[in-house]
Amino acid sequence: MAITKKPNGKWRAVFDYKEQGERRRKVQTFKTKSDAKIWLAGLEANSTPQNLDASKILFQNYFKDYARVHLESGLKESTIASWEAVEKYIINVYFNNLYMSDLTRNIYQNFLNKYAVGHTRNTVNKRHQIVKMVIQQAFHDGLITTDPTYNVRISGSDSKDSSEKFLEADEFRTLLNHITDSPKLIRWRTSFMVYLVALSGIRAGEALALTTDDIDTLNKTISVNKTKQRSGESTEPKTKNAVRTIKMPNEFFSIYSQYIENKEFNSNNELFDGRRYATIANTWLHRIEQELGFNNNVSIHGLRHSHASYLISKGVDISYISKRLGHADITITMEVYAHLLSEKQIIEEEKTQNILSDI
């Protein structure tokens, strides 16, 4: 086995093996050295005569071996969690005791059809992409002669309508006022987290990783420089644009001073001690939304959408909103809030027509 860097910056991987007593070689080029290592490790794990026989390899075991090598290459904890979920809830359920040689397109399509019941099309496709990666590796390695994932049909229910992902402007204001008007609520971790996310638009993981050092009461800003993983570990944000400084209104710092008064924090001085507050805050938020009679019950992440949609409705520049949200680029913001931007465009077109008509 050997990995060498080519003049064009890509990586060439070479795998030598024996088949029926004859020496053979497989060569493949990759964009990254990590991908080359994964490919070689996968071949090495399946290079014995017994493993090269698809009729003797359970798909569960092949998936587990591939996942182990793939995840060791250094992936985000959220990605690792997705792979572990696929293994537990899909591979071990829908492909239990299935040999690689028996994996056909009909069997795979049947899995997709069954999994689509009770899941959105987007969720089905995300799970499909992970399973597909493993199956296509087996196909390219020559372990199976056809690709069962080729030209399959992805079904499932429609994703939640965009209008249901955020609160209306009056609901958004009502929620914030409900918290700030209660001396008791502004001191609770759950309700203060809801307030902070709604007013800043930051992600739940970013909020959970905040420490008292990240709150600048002098310059009236919040520094977002890390995110909380499911394990409770704080890591760097996934993109460079996610590292940002957010301006906050004066009222926030008045509420913040009441929140931290006489409160004990952990050794890291985190505002919210533990990942579990994301779940607790969601439960509390849904209960309050029902009590207040809102049309839509949104999650903590929905408050981020509510924050952005509220700013758009007030005419705030979309490029600033994109930076405030920490999106990788403005196209993401425009895609997510396309429905709101199209409504705003109609208003702007009418204003333009009136202005030009007065010439």
mmCIF file of C-alpha atoms in Angstrom, residues 202-327:
data_model
loop_
_atom_site.group_PDB
_atom_site.id
_atom_site.type_symbol
_atom_site.label_atom_id
_atom_site.label_comp_id
_atom_site.label_asym_id
_atom_site.label_seq_id
_atom_site.Cartn_x
_atom_site.Cartn_y
_atom_site.Cartn_z
ATOM 1 C CA ILE A 202 -27.597 32.187 17.053
ATOM 2 C CA ARG A 203 -27.796 28.393 16.865
ATOM 3 C CA ALA A 204 -28.774 26.347 19.918
ATOM 4 C CA GLY A 205 -25.321 24.723 20.036
ATOM 5 C CA GLU A 206 -23.683 28.152 19.911
ATOM 6 C CA ALA A 207 -25.875 29.392 22.757
ATOM 7 C CA LEU A 208 -25.077 26.351 24.903
ATOM 8 C CA ALA A 209 -21.342 26.992 24.474
ATOM 9 C CA LEU A 210 -21.492 30.650 25.561
ATOM 10 C CA THR A 211 -19.577 31.667 28.656
ATOM 11 C CA THR A 212 -19.716 34.856 30.691
ATOM 12 C CA ASP A 213 -16.487 35.912 28.932
ATOM 13 C CA ASP A 214 -18.360 35.946 25.619
ATOM 14 C CA ILE A 215 -20.789 38.631 26.811
ATOM 15 C CA ASP A 216 -19.263 42.097 26.368
ATOM 16 C CA THR A 217 -21.429 44.462 28.413
ATOM 17 C CA LEU A 218 -19.219 47.447 27.518
ATOM 18 C CA ASN A 219 -19.412 47.110 23.729
ATOM 19 C CA LYS A 220 -22.873 45.519 23.808
ATOM 20 C CA THR A 221 -21.892 42.385 21.906
ATOM 21 C CA ILE A 222 -21.941 38.603 22.072
ATOM 22 C CA SER A 223 -18.897 36.690 20.810
ATOM 23 C CA VAL A 224 -19.737 33.416 19.024
ATOM 24 C CA ASN A 225 -16.564 31.332 18.791
ATOM 25 C CA LYS A 226 -17.532 27.750 19.681
ATOM 26 C CA THR A 227 -20.428 25.299 19.593
ATOM 27 C CA LYS A 228 -21.599 22.604 21.997
ATOM 28 C CA GLN A 229 -21.649 19.000 20.740
ATOM 29 C CA ARG A 230 -23.995 16.227 21.895
ATOM 30 C CA SER A 231 -21.257 14.865 24.146
ATOM 31 C CA GLY A 232 -21.120 18.170 26.002
ATOM 32 C CA GLU A 233 -17.770 19.128 24.472
ATOM 33 C CA SER A 234 -17.335 22.630 23.056
ATOM 34 C CA THR A 235 -15.642 22.731 19.651
ATOM 35 C CA GLU A 236 -14.862 25.271 16.949
ATOM 36 C CA PRO A 237 -17.810 26.239 14.701
ATOM 37 C CA LYS A 238 -18.125 24.314 11.431
ATOM 38 C CA THR A 239 -17.325 27.320 9.192
ATOM 39 C CA LYS A 240 -15.174 30.434 9.558
ATOM 40 C CA ASN A 241 -18.230 32.647 9.048
ATOM 41 C CA ALA A 242 -19.832 31.047 12.109
ATOM 42 C CA VAL A 243 -17.187 32.793 14.230
ATOM 43 C CA ARG A 244 -18.674 36.247 14.650
ATOM 44 C CA THR A 245 -19.490 39.136 16.973
ATOM 45 C CA ILE A 246 -23.142 40.058 17.298
ATOM 46 C CA LYS A 247 -24.475 43.427 18.425
ATOM 47 C CA MET A 248 -27.277 43.191 20.969
ATOM 48 C CA PRO A 249 -29.819 45.784 22.173
ATOM 49 C CA ASN A 250 -29.294 47.556 25.489
ATOM 50 C CA GLU A 251 -32.291 45.815 27.058
ATOM 51 C CA PHE A 252 -30.584 42.443 26.644
ATOM 52 C CA PHE A 253 -27.739 43.435 28.943
ATOM 53 C CA SER A 254 -30.196 44.678 31.551
ATOM 54 C CA ILE A 255 -31.915 41.271 31.444
ATOM 55 C CA TYR A 256 -28.525 39.524 31.402
ATOM 56 C CA SER A 257 -27.378 41.266 34.580
ATOM 57 C CA GLN A 258 -30.525 40.030 36.337
ATOM 58 C CA TYR A 259 -29.976 36.517 34.971
ATOM 59 C CA ILE A 260 -26.407 36.143 36.286
ATOM 60 C CA GLU A 261 -27.144 37.780 39.650
ATOM 61 C CA ASN A 262 -26.377 35.316 42.466
ATOM 62 C CA LYS A 263 -26.097 32.474 39.940
ATOM 63 C CA GLU A 264 -23.395 29.798 40.213
ATOM 64 C CA PHE A 265 -21.789 28.632 36.968
ATOM 65 C CA ASN A 266 -19.602 25.629 36.185
ATOM 66 C CA SER A 267 -15.809 25.755 35.975
ATOM 67 C CA ASN A 268 -16.009 27.071 32.395
ATOM 68 C CA ASN A 269 -18.474 29.804 33.377
ATOM 69 C CA GLU A 270 -20.965 28.552 30.786
ATOM 70 C CA LEU A 271 -24.299 30.365 30.758
ATOM 71 C CA PHE A 272 -26.152 27.069 30.302
ATOM 72 C CA ASP A 273 -24.604 24.167 32.135
ATOM 73 C CA GLY A 274 -25.031 21.152 29.886
ATOM 74 C CA ARG A 275 -26.374 19.983 26.548
ATOM 75 C CA ARG A 276 -29.636 18.860 28.141
ATOM 76 C CA TYR A 277 -30.905 22.444 28.281
ATOM 77 C CA ALA A 278 -31.601 22.360 24.543
ATOM 78 C CA THR A 279 -34.211 19.639 25.068
ATOM 79 C CA ILE A 280 -35.563 21.238 28.239
ATOM 80 C CA ALA A 281 -35.836 24.633 26.537
ATOM 81 C CA ASN A 282 -37.732 23.084 23.611
ATOM 82 C CA THR A 283 -40.224 21.473 25.979
ATOM 83 C CA TRP A 284 -40.705 24.733 27.875
ATOM 84 C CA LEU A 285 -41.033 26.723 24.647
ATOM 85 C CA HIS A 286 -43.757 24.457 23.236
ATOM 86 C CA ARG A 287 -45.735 24.741 26.478
ATOM 87 C CA ILE A 288 -45.510 28.540 26.486
ATOM 88 C CA GLU A 289 -46.475 28.756 22.808
ATOM 89 C CA GLN A 290 -49.596 26.736 23.526
ATOM 90 C CA GLU A 291 -50.450 28.880 26.555
ATOM 91 C CA LEU A 292 -50.061 32.040 24.468
ATOM 92 C CA GLY A 293 -52.245 30.592 21.695
ATOM 93 C CA PHE A 294 -49.697 30.790 18.858
ATOM 94 C CA ASN A 295 -50.646 29.436 15.432
ATOM 95 C CA ASN A 296 -47.339 27.578 15.071
ATOM 96 C CA ASN A 297 -45.289 25.782 17.688
ATOM 97 C CA VAL A 298 -41.655 26.278 16.711
ATOM 98 C CA SER A 299 -38.525 24.767 18.224
ATOM 99 C CA ILE A 300 -35.443 26.556 19.535
ATOM 100 C CA HIS A 301 -34.059 26.382 16.005
ATOM 101 C CA GLY A 302 -37.341 27.870 14.804
ATOM 102 C CA LEU A 303 -36.599 30.935 16.924
ATOM 103 C CA ARG A 304 -33.499 31.463 14.792
ATOM 104 C CA HIS A 305 -35.761 31.484 11.722
ATOM 105 C CA SER A 306 -38.165 33.781 13.557
ATOM 106 C CA HIS A 307 -35.318 36.187 14.317
ATOM 107 C CA ALA A 308 -34.262 36.332 10.678
ATOM 108 C CA SER A 309 -37.793 36.630 9.296
ATOM 109 C CA TYR A 310 -38.576 39.433 11.738
ATOM 110 C CA LEU A 311 -35.522 41.388 10.574
ATOM 111 C CA ILE A 312 -36.421 40.816 6.919
ATOM 112 C CA SER A 313 -39.970 42.059 7.538
ATOM 113 C CA LYS A 314 -38.488 45.230 9.034
ATOM 114 C CA GLY A 315 -36.356 45.869 5.950
ATOM 115 C CA VAL A 316 -32.941 44.921 7.365
ATOM 116 C CA ASP A 317 -30.375 44.259 4.621
ATOM 117 C CA ILE A 318 -30.139 40.569 3.729
ATOM 118 C CA SER A 319 -26.324 40.592 3.608
ATOM 119 C CA TYR A 320 -26.175 41.816 7.214
ATOM 120 C CA ILE A 321 -28.716 39.199 8.293
ATOM 121 C CA SER A 322 -26.596 36.505 6.622
ATOM 122 C CA LYS A 323 -23.511 37.585 8.565
ATOM 123 C CA ARG A 324 -25.474 37.842 11.800
ATOM 124 C CA LEU A 325 -26.752 34.281 11.367
ATOM 125 C CA GLY A 326 -23.239 33.029 10.582
ATOM 126 C CA HIS A 327 -24.163 31.531 7.212
#
